[in-house]
Amino acid sequence: MTYSFSFGKTLAAGLLAFAVSAPLAASAQDDVQSQEELTARVEKHAPSKELYIKDRPILGWKITGDTLADLPEAIRGPLGSVDTTSYDDAYIAKNVGSVVALQMSKTGPDFYVIGKGTFDSKYEMVGLEEVAAKNTRLVKRLDMAPEVLAMFNAKDAGLTGALKTVPVEMVRMSAIGYEPAAEVTIQSPWGTQTKPADQDGFLVFDTGENQYYMVNQGTDGNPSSYVPAK
């Protein structure tokens, strides 16, 4: 009886140890990586944090209605397409007063919602003239979103410039055990985000949501639309 109890206790301890360590294993990376998994990996690897800052104002659409249908189709259609992020009415309603960031990649629209807490604490609104003067690359790429370009040229009241005014701490996904060669999908405050294969990704901890979100890597190797903070 003593032997059986000892064996059972040892087995239980082993199973518990496996359950604790399992999230850190290099499991199939096409599975959605949970917030618990991301936190566990950060705690295990203790990666260096890197500081980045926006180097130019972005273009945004002001969120004033509480449903997706309140957004113009030219903005609603591509929303979340790059990171395969799905937004719902509840998330839009939660972020009334913030903006949809109208970022443009080299292949087309990369539109996403900026969380209200983040927008209020880390951004300031600027005029469309400042966007035109300091973010010429974005303006040129608006040719790939002609309806948005038309709104920009018409100085539509729904548009605004926004400048991120504080540095952002980021962690490279490769520094916490994710191979750059692998595609990785994570949970995020607004659904899921995907890092494409053959590039790194960067995690940011959103204190307002108490969760990580991801910024994909740009062609310059930095987080997209960011430069290292001095």
GROMACS .gro file of C-alpha atoms in nm:
model
  230
    1MET     CA    1   0.000   0.000   0.000
    2THR     CA    2   0.284   0.235   0.082
    3TYR     CA    3   0.446   0.156  -0.255
    4SER     CA    4   0.121   0.222  -0.443
    5PHE     CA    5   0.068   0.554  -0.269
    6SER     CA    6   0.423   0.663  -0.345
    7PHE     CA    7   0.391   0.563  -0.709
    8GLY     CA    8   0.058   0.742  -0.744
    9LYS     CA    9   0.201   1.052  -0.583
   10THR     CA   10   0.501   1.045  -0.814
   11LEU     CA   11   0.282   0.996  -1.120
   12ALA     CA   12   0.055   1.283  -1.020
   13ALA     CA   13   0.356   1.509  -0.969
   14GLY     CA   14   0.490   1.411  -1.309
   15LEU     CA   15   0.160   1.487  -1.478
   16LEU     CA   16   0.142   1.823  -1.302
   17ALA     CA   17   0.494   1.909  -1.411
   18PHE     CA   18   0.406   1.814  -1.769
   19ALA     CA   19   0.091   2.028  -1.761
   20VAL     CA   20   0.291   2.327  -1.639
   21SER     CA   21   0.572   2.285  -1.889
   22ALA     CA   22   0.359   2.181  -2.187
   23PRO     CA   23   0.268   2.536  -2.297
   24LEU     CA   24   0.638   2.609  -2.335
   25ALA     CA   25   0.695   2.316  -2.565
   26ALA     CA   26   0.734   2.372  -2.936
   27SER     CA   27   0.389   2.239  -3.010
   28ALA     CA   28   0.226   2.275  -3.350
   29GLN     CA   29   0.258   2.643  -3.421
   30ASP     CA   30  -0.045   2.653  -3.643
   31ASP     CA   31  -0.247   2.634  -3.320
   32VAL     CA   32  -0.363   2.965  -3.174
   33GLN     CA   33  -0.118   3.070  -2.903
   34SER     CA   34  -0.309   3.175  -2.591
   35GLN     CA   35  -0.229   3.472  -2.370
   36GLU     CA   36  -0.127   3.223  -2.100
   37GLU     CA   37   0.119   3.064  -2.343
   38LEU     CA   38   0.269   3.400  -2.437
   39THR     CA   39   0.304   3.502  -2.071
   40ALA     CA   40   0.465   3.169  -1.982
   41ARG     CA   41   0.716   3.202  -2.263
   42VAL     CA   42   0.808   3.558  -2.165
   43GLU     CA   43   0.857   3.450  -1.804
   44LYS     CA   44   1.068   3.149  -1.907
   45HIS     CA   45   1.298   3.324  -2.156
   46ALA     CA   46   1.313   3.668  -1.986
   47PRO     CA   47   1.388   3.839  -2.320
   48SER     CA   48   1.537   4.183  -2.356
   49LYS     CA   49   1.278   4.453  -2.415
   50GLU     CA   50   1.332   4.685  -2.710
   51LEU     CA   51   1.203   5.042  -2.732
   52TYR     CA   52   1.044   5.168  -3.053
   53ILE     CA   53   0.860   5.483  -3.146
   54LYS     CA   54   0.644   5.591  -3.437
   55ASP     CA   55   0.851   5.802  -3.673
   56ARG     CA   56   0.565   5.970  -3.855
   57PRO     CA   57   0.195   6.048  -3.798
   58ILE     CA   58  -0.057   5.794  -3.915
   59LEU     CA   59  -0.393   5.845  -4.081
   60GLY     CA   60  -0.700   5.740  -3.886
   61TRP     CA   61  -1.077   5.718  -3.917
   62LYS     CA   62  -1.259   5.840  -3.605
   63ILE     CA   63  -1.481   5.575  -3.445
   64THR     CA   64  -1.806   5.751  -3.359
   65GLY     CA   65  -2.063   5.473  -3.408
   66ASP     CA   66  -2.085   5.154  -3.206
   67THR     CA   67  -2.119   4.899  -3.486
   68LEU     CA   68  -1.905   4.782  -3.776
   69ALA     CA   69  -2.175   4.901  -4.013
   70ASP     CA   70  -2.109   5.259  -3.898
   71LEU     CA   71  -1.767   5.246  -4.064
   72PRO     CA   72  -1.747   5.330  -4.436
   73GLU     CA   73  -1.723   5.017  -4.650
   74ALA     CA   74  -1.387   5.137  -4.787
   75ILE     CA   75  -1.252   5.108  -4.431
   76ARG     CA   76  -1.466   4.823  -4.299
   77GLY     CA   77  -1.382   4.592  -4.592
   78PRO     CA   78  -1.003   4.568  -4.543
   79LEU     CA   79  -1.019   4.601  -4.162
   80GLY     CA   80  -0.794   4.342  -3.998
   81SER     CA   81  -0.710   4.167  -4.324
   82VAL     CA   82  -0.330   4.166  -4.286
   83ASP     CA   83  -0.325   4.004  -3.943
   84THR     CA   84  -0.643   3.804  -4.018
   85THR     CA   85  -0.806   3.983  -3.725
   86SER     CA   86  -1.185   3.965  -3.690
   87TYR     CA   87  -1.363   4.258  -3.524
   88ASP     CA   88  -1.720   4.255  -3.397
   89ASP     CA   89  -1.973   4.520  -3.295
   90ALA     CA   90  -1.889   4.479  -2.925
   91TYR     CA   91  -1.524   4.564  -2.987
   92ILE     CA   92  -1.613   4.865  -3.201
   93ALA     CA   93  -1.853   4.992  -2.934
   94LYS     CA   94  -1.584   4.950  -2.670
   95ASN     CA   95  -1.353   5.176  -2.867
   96VAL     CA   96  -1.579   5.467  -2.961
   97GLY     CA   97  -1.359   5.776  -2.940
   98SER     CA   98  -1.053   5.598  -3.077
   99VAL     CA   99  -0.962   5.550  -3.444
  100VAL     CA  100  -0.916   5.288  -3.710
  101ALA     CA  101  -0.550   5.321  -3.809
  102LEU     CA  102  -0.536   5.343  -4.189
  103GLN     CA  103  -0.190   5.199  -4.235
  104MET     CA  104  -0.077   5.101  -4.585
  105SER     CA  105   0.170   4.822  -4.653
  106LYS     CA  106   0.354   4.786  -4.981
  107THR     CA  107   0.077   4.554  -5.103
  108GLY     CA  108  -0.234   4.737  -4.981
  109PRO     CA  109  -0.443   4.840  -4.678
  110ASP     CA  110  -0.338   4.729  -4.328
  111PHE     CA  111  -0.627   4.873  -4.125
  112TYR     CA  112  -0.671   4.801  -3.753
  113VAL     CA  113  -0.846   4.944  -3.448
  114ILE     CA  114  -0.635   5.122  -3.187
  115GLY     CA  115  -0.767   5.042  -2.839
  116LYS     CA  116  -0.933   5.340  -2.670
  117GLY     CA  117  -0.709   5.330  -2.362
  118THR     CA  118  -0.398   5.314  -2.576
  119PHE     CA  119  -0.520   5.593  -2.803
  120ASP     CA  120  -0.606   5.824  -2.513
  121SER     CA  121  -0.277   5.771  -2.329
  122LYS     CA  122  -0.027   5.740  -2.613
  123TYR     CA  123  -0.152   5.937  -2.914
  124GLU     CA  124  -0.234   6.293  -2.999
  125MET     CA  125  -0.441   6.405  -3.294
  126VAL     CA  126  -0.272   6.612  -3.563
  127GLY     CA  127  -0.397   6.772  -3.883
  128LEU     CA  128  -0.417   6.599  -4.220
  129GLU     CA  129  -0.163   6.852  -4.347
  130GLU     CA  130   0.096   6.705  -4.109
  131VAL     CA  131   0.022   6.355  -4.238
  132ALA     CA  132   0.069   6.477  -4.595
  133ALA     CA  133   0.396   6.650  -4.509
  134LYS     CA  134   0.557   6.387  -4.286
  135ASN     CA  135   0.416   6.057  -4.411
  136THR     CA  136   0.453   6.088  -4.786
  137ARG     CA  137   0.500   5.712  -4.822
  138LEU     CA  138   0.153   5.653  -4.676
  139VAL     CA  139  -0.007   5.915  -4.898
  140LYS     CA  140   0.152   5.764  -5.210
  141ARG     CA  141   0.027   5.420  -5.113
  142LEU     CA  142  -0.330   5.546  -5.076
  143ASP     CA  143  -0.350   5.492  -5.453
  144MET     CA  144  -0.415   5.128  -5.355
  145ALA     CA  145  -0.723   5.242  -5.159
  146PRO     CA  146  -0.879   5.493  -5.403
  147GLU     CA  147  -1.193   5.559  -5.198
  148VAL     CA  148  -0.984   5.643  -4.891
  149LEU     CA  149  -0.757   5.860  -5.108
  150ALA     CA  150  -1.065   6.049  -5.231
  151MET     CA  151  -1.174   6.109  -4.870
  152PHE     CA  152  -0.821   6.225  -4.783
  153ASN     CA  153  -0.809   6.468  -5.077
  154ALA     CA  154  -1.153   6.598  -4.980
  155LYS     CA  155  -1.036   6.638  -4.617
  156ASP     CA  156  -1.329   6.429  -4.495
  157ALA     CA  157  -1.419   6.526  -4.138
  158GLY     CA  158  -1.409   6.159  -4.036
  159LEU     CA  159  -1.034   6.145  -4.098
  160THR     CA  160  -0.762   6.260  -3.861
  161GLY     CA  161  -0.389   6.241  -3.825
  162ALA     CA  162  -0.254   6.074  -3.511
  163LEU     CA  163   0.098   6.066  -3.372
  164LYS     CA  164   0.216   5.815  -3.114
  165THR     CA  165   0.402   6.025  -2.860
  166VAL     CA  166   0.558   5.769  -2.626
  167PRO     CA  167   0.807   5.486  -2.685
  168VAL     CA  168   0.667   5.133  -2.686
  169GLU     CA  169   0.834   4.832  -2.524
  170MET     CA  170   0.838   4.527  -2.749
  171VAL     CA  171   0.963   4.170  -2.726
  172ARG     CA  172   1.077   3.977  -3.032
  173MET     CA  173   0.882   3.657  -3.080
  174SER     CA  174   1.204   3.480  -3.180
  175ALA     CA  175   1.342   3.569  -2.836
  176ILE     CA  176   1.070   3.364  -2.666
  177GLY     CA  177   1.106   3.051  -2.874
  178TYR     CA  178   0.903   3.114  -3.190
  179GLU     CA  179   1.100   3.032  -3.503
  180PRO     CA  180   1.090   3.314  -3.762
  181ALA     CA  181   1.039   3.049  -4.032
  182ALA     CA  182   0.706   2.940  -3.878
  183GLU     CA  183   0.368   3.105  -3.918
  184VAL     CA  184   0.226   3.180  -3.571
  185THR     CA  185  -0.126   3.288  -3.473
  186ILE     CA  186  -0.188   3.440  -3.131
  187GLN     CA  187  -0.485   3.545  -2.925
  188SER     CA  188  -0.510   3.923  -2.901
  189PRO     CA  189  -0.743   4.174  -2.733
  190TRP     CA  190  -0.953   4.187  -3.052
  191GLY     CA  191  -0.946   3.825  -3.166
  192THR     CA  192  -0.643   3.667  -3.333
  193GLN     CA  193  -0.336   3.793  -3.516
  194THR     CA  194  -0.101   3.603  -3.744
  195LYS     CA  195   0.273   3.636  -3.796
  196PRO     CA  196   0.358   3.522  -4.149
  197ALA     CA  197   0.628   3.262  -4.203
  198ASP     CA  198   0.986   3.372  -4.270
  199GLN     CA  199   0.984   3.685  -4.061
  200ASP     CA  200   0.996   3.783  -3.696
  201GLY     CA  201   0.715   3.941  -3.496
  202PHE     CA  202   0.701   4.173  -3.195
  203LEU     CA  203   0.480   4.151  -2.887
  204VAL     CA  204   0.350   4.455  -2.700
  205PHE     CA  205   0.179   4.428  -2.361
  206ASP     CA  206  -0.134   4.641  -2.359
  207THR     CA  207  -0.179   4.747  -1.995
  208GLY     CA  208  -0.535   4.862  -2.062
  209GLU     CA  209  -0.639   4.518  -2.188
  210ASN     CA  210  -0.386   4.327  -1.972
  211GLN     CA  211  -0.295   4.127  -2.282
  212TYR     CA  212  -0.029   4.106  -2.550
  213TYR     CA  213  -0.087   4.210  -2.908
  214MET     CA  214   0.143   4.166  -3.204
  215VAL     CA  215   0.315   4.403  -3.445
  216ASN     CA  216   0.445   4.239  -3.759
  217GLN     CA  217   0.789   4.307  -3.896
  218GLY     CA  218   0.833   4.568  -4.167
  219THR     CA  219   1.062   4.544  -4.467
  220ASP     CA  220   1.333   4.733  -4.275
  221GLY     CA  221   1.342   4.468  -4.002
  222ASN     CA  222   1.180   4.694  -3.743
  223PRO     CA  223   0.821   4.662  -3.624
  224SER     CA  224   0.601   4.793  -3.906
  225SER     CA  225   0.587   5.178  -3.897
  226TYR     CA  226   0.826   5.202  -3.601
  227VAL     CA  227   1.192   5.300  -3.559
  228PRO     CA  228   1.418   5.234  -3.259
  229ALA     CA  229   1.372   5.497  -2.987
  230LYS     CA  230   1.681   5.703  -2.915
   0.00000   0.00000   0.00000
